PDB file of C-alpha atoms in Angstrom:
ATOM      1  CA  UNK A 567       0.000   0.000   0.000  1.00 42.00           C
ATOM      2  CA  UNK A 568       1.171   3.520  -0.769  1.00 44.00           C
ATOM      3  CA  UNK A 569       1.928   5.425   2.442  1.00 49.00           C
ATOM      4  CA  UNK A 570       2.663   8.746   0.827  1.00 47.00           C
ATOM      5  CA  UNK A 571       0.941  10.022  -2.293  1.00 42.00           C
ATOM      6  CA  UNK A 572       4.021  12.134  -3.078  1.00 42.00           C
ATOM      7  CA  UNK A 573       6.113   8.964  -3.473  1.00 47.00           C
ATOM      8  CA  UNK A 574       3.612   7.572  -5.957  1.00 41.00           C
ATOM      9  CA  UNK A 575       3.036  10.832  -7.859  1.00 43.00           C
ATOM     10  CA  UNK A 576       6.105  13.066  -7.480  1.00 46.00           C
ATOM     11  CA  UNK A 577       4.581  15.779  -9.684  1.00 44.00           C
ATOM     12  CA  UNK A 578       1.531  15.892  -7.385  1.00 40.00           C
ATOM     13  CA  UNK A 579       3.617  17.756  -4.800  1.00 45.00           C
ATOM     14  CA  UNK A 580       3.533  21.001  -6.824  1.00 45.00           C
ATOM     15  CA  UNK A 581      -0.255  21.323  -6.347  1.00 43.00           C
ATOM     16  CA  UNK A 582      -1.609  22.642  -3.083  1.00 45.00           C
ATOM     17  CA  UNK A 583      -4.589  21.012  -1.437  1.00 44.00           C
ATOM     18  CA  UNK A 584      -6.458  24.279  -1.938  1.00 45.00           C
ATOM     19  CA  UNK A 585      -5.984  24.272  -5.731  1.00 42.00           C
ATOM     20  CA  UNK A 586      -6.977  20.614  -5.917  1.00 43.00           C
ATOM     21  CA  UNK A 587     -10.288  21.423  -4.226  1.00 44.00           C
ATOM     22  CA  UNK A 588     -11.004  24.819  -5.779  1.00 44.00           C
ATOM     23  CA  UNK A 589     -10.435  23.961  -9.445  1.00 42.00           C
ATOM     24  CA  UNK A 590     -13.095  21.219  -9.554  1.00 42.00           C
ATOM     25  CA  UNK A 591     -15.482  23.532  -7.677  1.00 44.00           C
ATOM     26  CA  UNK A 592     -14.883  26.303 -10.257  1.00 42.00           C
ATOM     27  CA  UNK A 593     -15.518  23.803 -13.056  1.00 39.00           C
ATOM     28  CA  UNK A 594     -18.742  22.673 -11.371  1.00 42.00           C
ATOM     29  CA  UNK A 595     -19.828  26.268 -10.798  1.00 38.00           C
ATOM     30  CA  UNK A 596     -19.157  27.242 -14.430  1.00 42.00           C
ATOM     31  CA  UNK A 597     -21.247  24.274 -15.588  1.00 40.00           C
ATOM     32  CA  UNK A 598     -24.114  25.290 -13.326  1.00 39.00           C
ATOM     33  CA  UNK A 599     -23.919  28.918 -14.454  1.00 42.00           C
ATOM     34  CA  UNK A 600     -23.598  27.832 -18.087  1.00 42.00           C
ATOM     35  CA  UNK A 601     -26.704  25.690 -17.773  1.00 40.00           C
ATOM     36  CA  UNK A 602     -28.568  28.558 -16.143  1.00 38.00           C
ATOM     37  CA  UNK A 603     -27.544  30.974 -18.891  1.00 39.00           C
ATOM     38  CA  UNK A 604     -28.789  28.461 -21.472  1.00 35.00           C
ATOM     39  CA  UNK A 605     -32.300  28.874 -20.105  1.00 40.00           C
ATOM     40  CA  UNK A 606     -31.933  32.672 -20.137  1.00 50.00           C
ATOM     41  CA  UNK A 607     -30.539  32.674 -23.691  1.00 60.00           C
ATOM     42  CA  UNK A 608     -33.639  31.263 -25.372  1.00 75.00           C
ATOM     43  CA  UNK A 609     -33.729  28.787 -28.238  1.00 87.00           C
ATOM     44  CA  UNK A 610     -30.370  28.166 -29.923  1.00 92.00           C
ATOM     45  CA  UNK A 611     -29.879  30.326 -33.032  1.00 93.00           C
ATOM     46  CA  UNK A 612     -29.354  27.375 -35.382  1.00 94.00           C
ATOM     47  CA  UNK A 613     -30.799  26.630 -38.828  1.00 94.00           C
ATOM     48  CA  UNK A 614     -31.879  30.222 -39.444  1.00 93.00           C
ATOM     49  CA  UNK A 615     -30.470  33.161 -41.351  1.00 96.00           C
ATOM     50  CA  UNK A 616     -29.649  36.128 -39.106  1.00 97.00           C
ATOM     51  CA  UNK A 617     -29.275  39.648 -40.561  1.00 96.00           C
ATOM     52  CA  UNK A 618     -26.891  41.997 -38.764  1.00 96.00           C
ATOM     53  CA  UNK A 619     -28.759  45.052 -37.485  1.00 95.00           C
ATOM     54  CA  UNK A 620     -25.871  46.760 -35.723  1.00 95.00           C
ATOM     55  CA  UNK A 621     -22.193  46.333 -34.865  1.00 95.00           C
ATOM     56  CA  UNK A 622     -21.024  47.862 -31.571  1.00 91.00           C
ATOM     57  CA  UNK A 623     -24.265  49.818 -31.330  1.00 93.00           C
ATOM     58  CA  UNK A 624     -23.927  51.364 -34.801  1.00 93.00           C
ATOM     59  CA  UNK A 625     -26.696  50.548 -37.321  1.00 93.00           C
ATOM     60  CA  UNK A 626     -25.740  48.694 -40.500  1.00 89.00           C
ATOM     61  CA  UNK A 627     -27.117  50.341 -43.642  1.00 76.00           C
ATOM     62  CA  UNK A 628     -27.810  48.354 -46.776  1.00 75.00           C
ATOM     63  CA  UNK A 629     -24.601  48.075 -48.728  1.00 87.00           C
ATOM     64  CA  UNK A 630     -24.206  49.379 -52.312  1.00 82.00           C
ATOM     65  CA  UNK A 631     -24.916  45.888 -53.658  1.00 81.00           C
ATOM     66  CA  UNK A 632     -28.210  45.833 -51.699  1.00 87.00           C
ATOM     67  CA  UNK A 633     -27.143  43.002 -49.423  1.00 90.00           C
ATOM     68  CA  UNK A 634     -27.146  42.917 -45.635  1.00 92.00           C
ATOM     69  CA  UNK A 635     -24.420  41.205 -43.565  1.00 95.00           C
ATOM     70  CA  UNK A 636     -25.755  37.877 -42.316  1.00 96.00           C
ATOM     71  CA  UNK A 637     -24.910  34.627 -40.498  1.00 97.00           C
ATOM     72  CA  UNK A 638     -26.335  31.115 -40.718  1.00 97.00           C
ATOM     73  CA  UNK A 639     -25.612  28.541 -37.998  1.00 97.00           C
ATOM     74  CA  UNK A 640     -26.068  25.075 -39.532  1.00 97.00           C
ATOM     75  CA  UNK A 641     -27.147  22.661 -36.792  1.00 95.00           C
ATOM     76  CA  UNK A 642     -26.401  19.509 -38.823  1.00 95.00           C
ATOM     77  CA  UNK A 643     -22.805  20.282 -39.795  1.00 96.00           C
ATOM     78  CA  UNK A 644     -22.048  22.627 -36.857  1.00 97.00           C
ATOM     79  CA  UNK A 645     -20.724  25.148 -39.381  1.00 98.00           C
ATOM     80  CA  UNK A 646     -21.351  28.839 -39.718  1.00 98.00           C
ATOM     81  CA  UNK A 647     -21.599  30.634 -43.049  1.00 98.00           C
ATOM     82  CA  UNK A 648     -22.548  34.102 -44.057  1.00 97.00           C
ATOM     83  CA  UNK A 649     -21.870  37.423 -45.664  1.00 96.00           C
ATOM     84  CA  UNK A 650     -19.779  39.869 -43.576  1.00 96.00           C
ATOM     85  CA  UNK A 651     -20.114  42.813 -45.985  1.00 94.00           C
ATOM     86  CA  UNK A 652     -18.134  41.888 -49.087  1.00 93.00           C
ATOM     87  CA  UNK A 653     -16.959  38.269 -49.153  1.00 95.00           C
ATOM     88  CA  UNK A 654     -18.389  34.889 -48.167  1.00 96.00           C
ATOM     89  CA  UNK A 655     -17.633  33.600 -44.677  1.00 97.00           C
ATOM     90  CA  UNK A 656     -17.398  30.009 -43.448  1.00 98.00           C
ATOM     91  CA  UNK A 657     -16.098  28.168 -40.415  1.00 98.00           C
ATOM     92  CA  UNK A 658     -17.105  26.152 -37.405  1.00 98.00           C
ATOM     93  CA  UNK A 659     -18.749  27.101 -34.156  1.00 97.00           C
ATOM     94  CA  UNK A 660     -19.054  25.691 -30.655  1.00 97.00           C
ATOM     95  CA  UNK A 661     -22.306  26.544 -28.926  1.00 96.00           C
ATOM     96  CA  UNK A 662     -22.474  25.295 -25.339  1.00 93.00           C
ATOM     97  CA  UNK A 663     -25.166  26.711 -23.115  1.00 93.00           C
ATOM     98  CA  UNK A 664     -24.881  30.478 -23.304  1.00 95.00           C
ATOM     99  CA  UNK A 665     -21.326  30.410 -24.633  1.00 97.00           C
ATOM    100  CA  UNK A 666     -20.386  30.673 -28.295  1.00 97.00           C
ATOM    101  CA  UNK A 667     -17.011  30.302 -29.960  1.00 97.00           C
ATOM    102  CA  UNK A 668     -16.221  30.584 -33.649  1.00 97.00           C
ATOM    103  CA  UNK A 669     -13.594  28.144 -34.957  1.00 97.00           C
ATOM    104  CA  UNK A 670     -11.438  28.450 -38.081  1.00 96.00           C
ATOM    105  CA  UNK A 671     -13.491  31.197 -39.686  1.00 97.00           C
ATOM    106  CA  UNK A 672     -12.259  32.234 -43.131  1.00 96.00           C
ATOM    107  CA  UNK A 673     -13.511  34.506 -45.889  1.00 96.00           C
ATOM    108  CA  UNK A 674     -13.075  34.654 -49.631  1.00 96.00           C
ATOM    109  CA  UNK A 675     -10.897  37.517 -50.961  1.00 93.00           C
ATOM    110  CA  UNK A 676     -12.888  39.463 -53.535  1.00 92.00           C
ATOM    111  CA  UNK A 677     -12.542  43.116 -54.425  1.00 91.00           C
ATOM    112  CA  UNK A 678     -15.276  45.198 -52.861  1.00 90.00           C
ATOM    113  CA  UNK A 679     -16.526  48.718 -52.250  1.00 90.00           C
ATOM    114  CA  UNK A 680     -15.043  50.840 -49.495  1.00 91.00           C
ATOM    115  CA  UNK A 681     -18.320  50.641 -47.558  1.00 91.00           C
ATOM    116  CA  UNK A 682     -18.410  46.841 -47.837  1.00 92.00           C
ATOM    117  CA  UNK A 683     -14.754  46.525 -46.797  1.00 93.00           C
ATOM    118  CA  UNK A 684     -15.308  48.786 -43.760  1.00 93.00           C
ATOM    119  CA  UNK A 685     -18.368  46.849 -42.589  1.00 94.00           C
ATOM    120  CA  UNK A 686     -16.597  43.524 -43.149  1.00 95.00           C
ATOM    121  CA  UNK A 687     -13.508  44.580 -41.191  1.00 95.00           C
ATOM    122  CA  UNK A 688     -15.616  45.598 -38.177  1.00 95.00           C
ATOM    123  CA  UNK A 689     -17.802  42.486 -38.534  1.00 96.00           C
ATOM    124  CA  UNK A 690     -14.759  40.169 -38.462  1.00 97.00           C
ATOM    125  CA  UNK A 691     -13.186  42.013 -35.503  1.00 96.00           C
ATOM    126  CA  UNK A 692     -16.393  41.667 -33.507  1.00 97.00           C
ATOM    127  CA  UNK A 693     -16.825  38.014 -34.494  1.00 97.00           C
ATOM    128  CA  UNK A 694     -13.377  37.193 -33.078  1.00 96.00           C
ATOM    129  CA  UNK A 695     -14.348  38.665 -29.696  1.00 97.00           C
ATOM    130  CA  UNK A 696     -17.664  36.797 -29.341  1.00 98.00           C
ATOM    131  CA  UNK A 697     -17.853  34.619 -26.238  1.00 98.00           C
ATOM    132  CA  UNK A 698     -21.569  34.463 -25.444  1.00 98.00           C
ATOM    133  CA  UNK A 699     -24.979  34.762 -27.052  1.00 97.00           C
ATOM    134  CA  UNK A 700     -28.446  35.791 -25.966  1.00 97.00           C
ATOM    135  CA  UNK A 701     -31.710  35.459 -27.855  1.00 95.00           C
ATOM    136  CA  UNK A 702     -34.875  37.407 -27.218  1.00 90.00           C
ATOM    137  CA  UNK A 703     -37.684  36.606 -29.621  1.00 89.00           C
ATOM    138  CA  UNK A 704     -36.532  37.412 -33.139  1.00 93.00           C
ATOM    139  CA  UNK A 705     -33.355  39.137 -31.934  1.00 96.00           C
ATOM    140  CA  UNK A 706     -29.941  37.532 -31.390  1.00 97.00           C
ATOM    141  CA  UNK A 707     -27.192  39.321 -29.494  1.00 97.00           C
ATOM    142  CA  UNK A 708     -23.560  38.243 -29.667  1.00 98.00           C
ATOM    143  CA  UNK A 709     -21.604  39.365 -26.618  1.00 98.00           C
ATOM    144  CA  UNK A 710     -18.008  39.444 -25.467  1.00 97.00           C
ATOM    145  CA  UNK A 711     -16.804  37.709 -22.280  1.00 97.00           C
ATOM    146  CA  UNK A 712     -17.726  40.772 -20.184  1.00 97.00           C
ATOM    147  CA  UNK A 713     -21.310  40.752 -21.488  1.00 96.00           C
ATOM    148  CA  UNK A 714     -21.007  43.770 -23.822  1.00 97.00           C
ATOM    149  CA  UNK A 715     -23.149  43.455 -26.955  1.00 97.00           C
ATOM    150  CA  UNK A 716     -20.858  43.280 -29.994  1.00 97.00           C
ATOM    151  CA  UNK A 717     -23.393  42.448 -32.657  1.00 97.00           C
ATOM    152  CA  UNK A 718     -27.174  42.537 -32.789  1.00 97.00           C
ATOM    153  CA  UNK A 719     -28.956  40.409 -35.395  1.00 97.00           C
ATOM    154  CA  UNK A 720     -32.553  39.716 -36.391  1.00 96.00           C
ATOM    155  CA  UNK A 721     -34.072  36.640 -37.980  1.00 95.00           C
ATOM    156  CA  UNK A 722     -34.069  37.192 -41.756  1.00 92.00           C
ATOM    157  CA  UNK A 723     -37.870  37.022 -41.935  1.00 80.00           C
ATOM    158  CA  UNK A 724     -38.250  39.537 -39.103  1.00 56.00           C
ATOM    159  CA  UNK A 725     -35.627  41.888 -40.542  1.00 48.00           C
ATOM    160  CA  UNK A 726     -37.455  42.000 -43.899  1.00 53.00           C
ATOM    161  CA  UNK A 727     -40.811  42.968 -42.373  1.00 43.00           C
TER     162      UNK A 727
END
C-alpha cells in the first residue's frame, strides 16, 4: 500500500490542497452557471439566417450591392456561413449553453466597395471577440466575455418585415 501520495506521484507535490479542491469547484460552478444561462438565452440560433442590425451599437445600412451582412448557424454540420459585408464567410462554431465560440473562420478575398470593406472589417473584428450569445424573440445578441453586446442580429424574416 502507498503510504505517501508524493512517493507515488512526485509531480503531485507542486499542487496545493487548496488548488486541488477549488479547481473542480470552479468547473462545477461554471457548468451550473452555463446551464442557467442556457435557459436565459432562449432557443439556440441554429438553422436560421440572421441579418446583422448593428455592430457595436452602430446601425448597418444596406450596402451598395443591396445586401445585408448575415450569419447562418447550420445545426447539422455545426458550421457557420454568411456574408460579412463583401466576401463569403465560413467556419465552425461551438455553442455550449450560453457560450459561443467561432472556430477556423475564413472569408473569400474578392474586391469590394469601401463601404463593404469597412463593414466587413468591423464584422470580423467583432466576431473574433464573441464569447456568449443571448436570444430574445426574433433578436440575437452576440456578446463578449464581459457581457457587452458586440453584434445585434434579427431573424431574416423579421428583418425583412
